[in-house]
Amino acid sequence: MLNTTIRHGAVLAATACVLSALAAHGAAAAAQPKDAATGYSCRYGAVSVSDAAGSAVPTARKPGVALYATLRLHNTENTALTKASYVFAIGNLMKNRGPAPRVRWRVGKGSWHVMTLHWNSKTNGSLPLWNSQALPVGTIPSRSTVTTEISVSFPKKSIKAAYYDSLDVHSGGCGNTRLDWYTGNGFEYWPWKGTPGKPAQSSGED
């Protein structure tokens, strides 16, 4: 149990370093065009994303269990951000990535949608992740918050690992300008039995 905890902590620490470096690079490289409709000068940091659960990491110990994250997208500007959207990414640091997690999403208390994921071997540089398409959240009013909820479950044969995630936020009037790049708390799949980095072998579950 101790060895698993140490490896687990090492994975999370390594992930935090990689994602922090990528976020800093993205912020520095972002252009600042204007939204033609409003005259607003688009900028990184216009949206601030936070997790309603604080730093808690949702954890599953068997396949098929739905884990949830409620994320708040807050508009820090005095201008409404129209046609806002985000790209969700999730992955692990293991060489054997295993099957893609099953992910659903919704805005506020609206209907749930299945998130289609595609494998990207060079997300944000060289980090391999599953990426979604751009997911619309509508207009984020000035100084207001829009909530999106994400549900993640791990199918059979999933790899025992910590799965890191991120949100890449944009607005229709701001082109490719990144308004925020949020590294989430992640989602964990840590069955009681098995070896980190290998498919789970939970009796009766797989």
mmCIF file of C-alpha atoms in Angstrom:
data_model
loop_
_atom_site.group_PDB
_atom_site.id
_atom_site.type_symbol
_atom_site.label_atom_id
_atom_site.label_comp_id
_atom_site.label_asym_id
_atom_site.label_seq_id
_atom_site.Cartn_x
_atom_site.Cartn_y
_atom_site.Cartn_z
ATOM 1 C CA MET A 1 0.000 0.000 0.000
ATOM 2 C CA LEU A 2 2.858 2.354 0.820
ATOM 3 C CA ASN A 3 4.563 1.711 -2.527
ATOM 4 C CA THR A 4 1.346 2.456 -4.382
ATOM 5 C CA THR A 5 0.926 5.704 -2.435
ATOM 6 C CA ILE A 6 4.480 6.798 -3.232
ATOM 7 C CA ARG A 7 4.090 6.041 -6.942
ATOM 8 C CA HIS A 8 0.725 7.767 -6.933
ATOM 9 C CA GLY A 9 2.209 10.899 -5.377
ATOM 10 C CA ALA A 10 5.125 10.886 -7.802
ATOM 11 C CA VAL A 11 2.774 10.722 -10.786
ATOM 12 C CA LEU A 12 0.702 13.650 -9.531
ATOM 13 C CA ALA A 13 3.820 15.717 -8.794
ATOM 14 C CA ALA A 14 5.255 15.047 -12.247
ATOM 15 C CA THR A 15 1.933 15.890 -13.855
ATOM 16 C CA ALA A 16 1.664 19.175 -11.961
ATOM 17 C CA CYS A 17 5.139 20.226 -13.155
ATOM 18 C CA VAL A 18 4.428 19.367 -16.794
ATOM 19 C CA LEU A 19 1.014 21.040 -16.892
ATOM 20 C CA SER A 20 2.211 24.169 -15.066
ATOM 21 C CA ALA A 21 5.020 24.614 -17.573
ATOM 22 C CA LEU A 22 2.637 24.179 -20.498
ATOM 23 C CA ALA A 23 0.153 26.673 -19.028
ATOM 24 C CA ALA A 24 2.885 29.275 -18.557
ATOM 25 C CA HIS A 25 4.070 28.766 -22.132
ATOM 26 C CA GLY A 26 0.519 29.092 -23.452
ATOM 27 C CA ALA A 27 -0.090 32.325 -21.560
ATOM 28 C CA ALA A 28 3.151 33.886 -22.758
ATOM 29 C CA ALA A 29 2.536 32.920 -26.376
ATOM 30 C CA ALA A 30 -1.104 34.056 -26.561
ATOM 31 C CA ALA A 31 -1.935 36.837 -28.990
ATOM 32 C CA GLN A 32 -4.351 39.608 -28.067
ATOM 33 C CA PRO A 33 -6.712 40.330 -30.983
ATOM 34 C CA LYS A 34 -9.918 42.321 -30.587
ATOM 35 C CA ASP A 35 -13.462 41.004 -30.713
ATOM 36 C CA ALA A 36 -14.759 42.818 -33.794
ATOM 37 C CA ALA A 37 -18.327 42.921 -32.459
ATOM 38 C CA THR A 38 -17.517 44.522 -29.099
ATOM 39 C CA GLY A 39 -14.080 46.080 -29.509
ATOM 40 C CA TYR A 40 -12.920 44.014 -26.544
ATOM 41 C CA SER A 41 -9.181 43.260 -26.444
ATOM 42 C CA CYS A 42 -9.073 39.494 -25.920
ATOM 43 C CA ARG A 43 -6.576 38.283 -23.343
ATOM 44 C CA TYR A 44 -5.406 35.227 -21.459
ATOM 45 C CA GLY A 45 -6.942 35.379 -17.977
ATOM 46 C CA ALA A 46 -10.287 36.800 -19.128
ATOM 47 C CA VAL A 47 -11.847 33.602 -17.787
ATOM 48 C CA SER A 48 -10.959 32.055 -14.438
ATOM 49 C CA VAL A 49 -11.856 28.374 -14.009
ATOM 50 C CA SER A 50 -12.216 26.751 -10.582
ATOM 51 C CA ASP A 51 -13.437 23.424 -9.203
ATOM 52 C CA ALA A 52 -16.456 23.587 -6.890
ATOM 53 C CA ALA A 53 -14.990 20.657 -4.916
ATOM 54 C CA GLY A 54 -11.804 22.509 -4.066
ATOM 55 C CA SER A 55 -8.788 20.202 -4.310
ATOM 56 C CA ALA A 56 -10.672 16.910 -3.887
ATOM 57 C CA VAL A 57 -9.794 14.282 -6.511
ATOM 58 C CA PRO A 58 -12.663 11.986 -7.589
ATOM 59 C CA THR A 59 -11.579 8.336 -7.268
ATOM 60 C CA ALA A 60 -13.007 5.074 -8.612
ATOM 61 C CA ARG A 61 -11.959 1.619 -7.441
ATOM 62 C CA LYS A 62 -13.883 -0.393 -10.026
ATOM 63 C CA PRO A 63 -14.877 0.120 -13.675
ATOM 64 C CA GLY A 64 -18.049 1.889 -14.700
ATOM 65 C CA VAL A 65 -18.324 4.173 -11.655
ATOM 66 C CA ALA A 66 -19.235 7.733 -12.681
ATOM 67 C CA LEU A 67 -16.959 10.411 -11.209
ATOM 68 C CA TYR A 68 -18.024 14.051 -11.314
ATOM 69 C CA ALA A 69 -16.341 17.446 -11.468
ATOM 70 C CA THR A 70 -18.277 20.727 -11.333
ATOM 71 C CA LEU A 71 -16.231 23.507 -12.919
ATOM 72 C CA ARG A 72 -17.034 27.210 -12.743
ATOM 73 C CA LEU A 73 -16.040 29.420 -15.678
ATOM 74 C CA HIS A 74 -15.948 32.991 -14.352
ATOM 75 C CA ASN A 75 -15.776 35.982 -16.679
ATOM 76 C CA THR A 76 -13.373 38.455 -15.048
ATOM 77 C CA GLU A 77 -14.078 41.187 -17.615
ATOM 78 C CA ASN A 78 -16.646 43.981 -17.906
ATOM 79 C CA THR A 79 -17.654 42.657 -21.333
ATOM 80 C CA ALA A 80 -19.807 39.613 -22.070
ATOM 81 C CA LEU A 81 -17.880 36.782 -23.717
ATOM 82 C CA THR A 82 -20.048 35.405 -26.522
ATOM 83 C CA LYS A 83 -19.967 31.913 -28.039
ATOM 84 C CA ALA A 84 -17.737 30.679 -25.232
ATOM 85 C CA SER A 85 -16.467 27.116 -25.485
ATOM 86 C CA TYR A 86 -13.871 24.797 -24.050
ATOM 87 C CA VAL A 87 -11.846 21.782 -25.128
ATOM 88 C CA PHE A 88 -11.548 19.051 -22.511
ATOM 89 C CA ALA A 89 -8.450 16.859 -22.364
ATOM 90 C CA ILE A 90 -7.668 13.822 -20.213
ATOM 91 C CA GLY A 91 -4.852 11.274 -20.058
ATOM 92 C CA ASN A 92 -2.336 9.392 -17.935
ATOM 93 C CA LEU A 93 1.457 9.330 -17.930
ATOM 94 C CA MET A 94 1.738 5.588 -18.565
ATOM 95 C CA LYS A 95 3.166 4.150 -21.788
ATOM 96 C CA ASN A 96 0.098 1.917 -22.031
ATOM 97 C CA ARG A 97 -2.711 4.467 -22.127
ATOM 98 C CA GLY A 98 -5.472 1.819 -22.121
ATOM 99 C CA PRO A 99 -8.981 2.474 -23.434
ATOM 100 C CA ALA A 100 -10.386 5.990 -23.515
ATOM 101 C CA PRO A 101 -12.436 7.015 -20.474
ATOM 102 C CA ARG A 102 -16.159 7.493 -21.022
ATOM 103 C CA VAL A 103 -16.943 11.168 -20.599
ATOM 104 C CA ARG A 104 -20.199 13.144 -20.524
ATOM 105 C CA TRP A 105 -20.737 16.865 -20.021
ATOM 106 C CA ARG A 106 -23.456 19.450 -19.518
ATOM 107 C CA VAL A 107 -23.831 23.178 -18.901
ATOM 108 C CA GLY A 108 -25.622 24.178 -15.706
ATOM 109 C CA LYS A 109 -28.533 21.809 -15.103
ATOM 110 C CA GLY A 110 -29.054 21.162 -18.805
ATOM 111 C CA SER A 111 -29.082 17.838 -20.619
ATOM 112 C CA TRP A 112 -26.103 15.511 -20.505
ATOM 113 C CA HIS A 113 -24.135 14.963 -23.720
ATOM 114 C CA VAL A 114 -21.662 12.239 -24.623
ATOM 115 C CA MET A 115 -18.213 13.695 -25.191
ATOM 116 C CA THR A 116 -16.452 12.342 -28.278
ATOM 117 C CA LEU A 117 -12.727 11.987 -27.614
ATOM 118 C CA HIS A 118 -9.878 11.592 -30.073
ATOM 119 C CA TRP A 119 -6.293 10.644 -29.282
ATOM 120 C CA ASN A 120 -3.790 13.454 -29.771
ATOM 121 C CA SER A 121 -0.150 12.426 -29.382
ATOM 122 C CA LYS A 122 1.031 16.048 -29.145
ATOM 123 C CA THR A 123 -1.550 17.940 -27.112
ATOM 124 C CA ASN A 124 -0.052 21.265 -25.972
ATOM 125 C CA GLY A 125 3.341 20.344 -27.367
ATOM 126 C CA SER A 126 4.469 16.793 -26.669
ATOM 127 C CA LEU A 127 2.008 15.689 -23.981
ATOM 128 C CA PRO A 128 -0.300 12.895 -25.245
ATOM 129 C CA LEU A 129 -3.962 13.215 -24.251
ATOM 130 C CA TRP A 130 -7.473 12.410 -25.359
ATOM 131 C CA ASN A 131 -9.085 15.644 -26.595
ATOM 132 C CA SER A 132 -12.711 16.610 -27.097
ATOM 133 C CA GLN A 133 -14.007 18.883 -29.816
ATOM 134 C CA ALA A 134 -14.880 22.465 -28.834
ATOM 135 C CA LEU A 135 -17.847 22.216 -26.449
ATOM 136 C CA PRO A 136 -20.199 25.249 -26.455
ATOM 137 C CA VAL A 137 -21.204 26.898 -23.176
ATOM 138 C CA GLY A 138 -22.929 29.967 -24.654
ATOM 139 C CA THR A 139 -22.436 33.544 -23.460
ATOM 140 C CA ILE A 140 -20.680 34.220 -20.172
ATOM 141 C CA PRO A 141 -22.102 37.569 -19.002
ATOM 142 C CA SER A 142 -19.845 40.293 -17.654
ATOM 143 C CA ARG A 143 -18.446 39.429 -14.211
ATOM 144 C CA SER A 144 -20.616 36.308 -14.129
ATOM 145 C CA THR A 145 -20.088 32.568 -13.937
ATOM 146 C CA VAL A 146 -21.242 29.660 -16.075
ATOM 147 C CA THR A 147 -21.007 26.150 -14.613
ATOM 148 C CA THR A 148 -20.160 23.013 -16.550
ATOM 149 C CA GLU A 149 -20.302 19.518 -15.100
ATOM 150 C CA ILE A 150 -18.142 16.652 -16.345
ATOM 151 C CA SER A 151 -18.720 12.955 -15.685
ATOM 152 C CA VAL A 152 -15.889 10.453 -16.185
ATOM 153 C CA SER A 153 -16.018 6.670 -15.875
ATOM 154 C CA PHE A 154 -13.361 4.086 -16.649
ATOM 155 C CA PRO A 155 -14.294 1.055 -18.775
ATOM 156 C CA LYS A 156 -13.001 -2.464 -18.228
ATOM 157 C CA LYS A 157 -9.278 -2.894 -19.013
ATOM 158 C CA SER A 158 -8.578 0.712 -18.014
ATOM 159 C CA ILE A 159 -5.077 1.364 -16.723
ATOM 160 C CA LYS A 160 -4.539 1.795 -12.988
ATOM 161 C CA ALA A 161 -3.307 5.379 -12.862
ATOM 162 C CA ALA A 162 -3.947 9.004 -12.031
ATOM 163 C CA TYR A 163 -5.652 10.669 -14.997
ATOM 164 C CA TYR A 164 -4.907 14.363 -15.386
ATOM 165 C CA ASP A 165 -7.274 16.728 -17.165
ATOM 166 C CA SER A 166 -7.469 20.281 -18.476
ATOM 167 C CA LEU A 167 -9.870 22.848 -19.934
ATOM 168 C CA ASP A 168 -8.827 25.143 -22.783
ATOM 169 C CA VAL A 169 -11.300 28.065 -22.864
ATOM 170 C CA HIS A 170 -12.094 30.293 -25.859
ATOM 171 C CA SER A 171 -14.710 32.771 -27.061
ATOM 172 C CA GLY A 172 -16.129 33.024 -30.584
ATOM 173 C CA GLY A 173 -15.158 36.666 -31.000
ATOM 174 C CA CYS A 174 -11.586 36.091 -29.874
ATOM 175 C CA GLY A 175 -10.458 33.645 -32.523
ATOM 176 C CA ASN A 176 -7.673 31.351 -31.335
ATOM 177 C CA THR A 177 -6.850 33.429 -28.279
ATOM 178 C CA ARG A 178 -6.846 31.232 -25.171
ATOM 179 C CA LEU A 179 -8.853 32.892 -22.397
ATOM 180 C CA ASP A 180 -7.805 30.337 -19.782
ATOM 181 C CA TRP A 181 -6.062 26.992 -19.615
ATOM 182 C CA TYR A 182 -7.098 25.224 -16.442
ATOM 183 C CA THR A 183 -5.431 22.118 -15.079
ATOM 184 C CA GLY A 184 -8.063 20.216 -13.131
ATOM 185 C CA ASN A 185 -7.803 18.017 -10.057
ATOM 186 C CA GLY A 186 -7.771 14.933 -12.238
ATOM 187 C CA PHE A 187 -9.627 11.647 -11.893
ATOM 188 C CA GLU A 188 -8.141 8.548 -10.275
ATOM 189 C CA TYR A 189 -8.593 4.873 -10.967
ATOM 190 C CA TRP A 190 -6.886 3.011 -8.120
ATOM 191 C CA PRO A 191 -8.336 -0.464 -7.505
ATOM 192 C CA TRP A 192 -7.284 -2.191 -4.299
ATOM 193 C CA LYS A 193 -5.665 -4.957 -6.341
ATOM 194 C CA GLY A 194 -3.269 -4.686 -9.240
ATOM 195 C CA THR A 195 -0.077 -2.924 -10.265
ATOM 196 C CA PRO A 196 0.159 0.781 -11.144
ATOM 197 C CA GLY A 197 0.273 1.139 -14.914
ATOM 198 C CA LYS A 198 -1.392 -2.222 -15.585
ATOM 199 C CA PRO A 199 -5.020 -3.094 -16.338
ATOM 200 C CA ALA A 200 -7.045 -3.467 -13.163
ATOM 201 C CA GLN A 201 -7.645 -7.002 -11.921
ATOM 202 C CA SER A 202 -10.542 -6.555 -9.537
ATOM 203 C CA SER A 203 -12.201 -9.861 -8.727
ATOM 204 C CA GLY A 204 -15.615 -10.089 -10.336
ATOM 205 C CA GLU A 205 -15.375 -6.621 -11.878
ATOM 206 C CA ASP A 206 -13.349 -7.203 -15.065
#
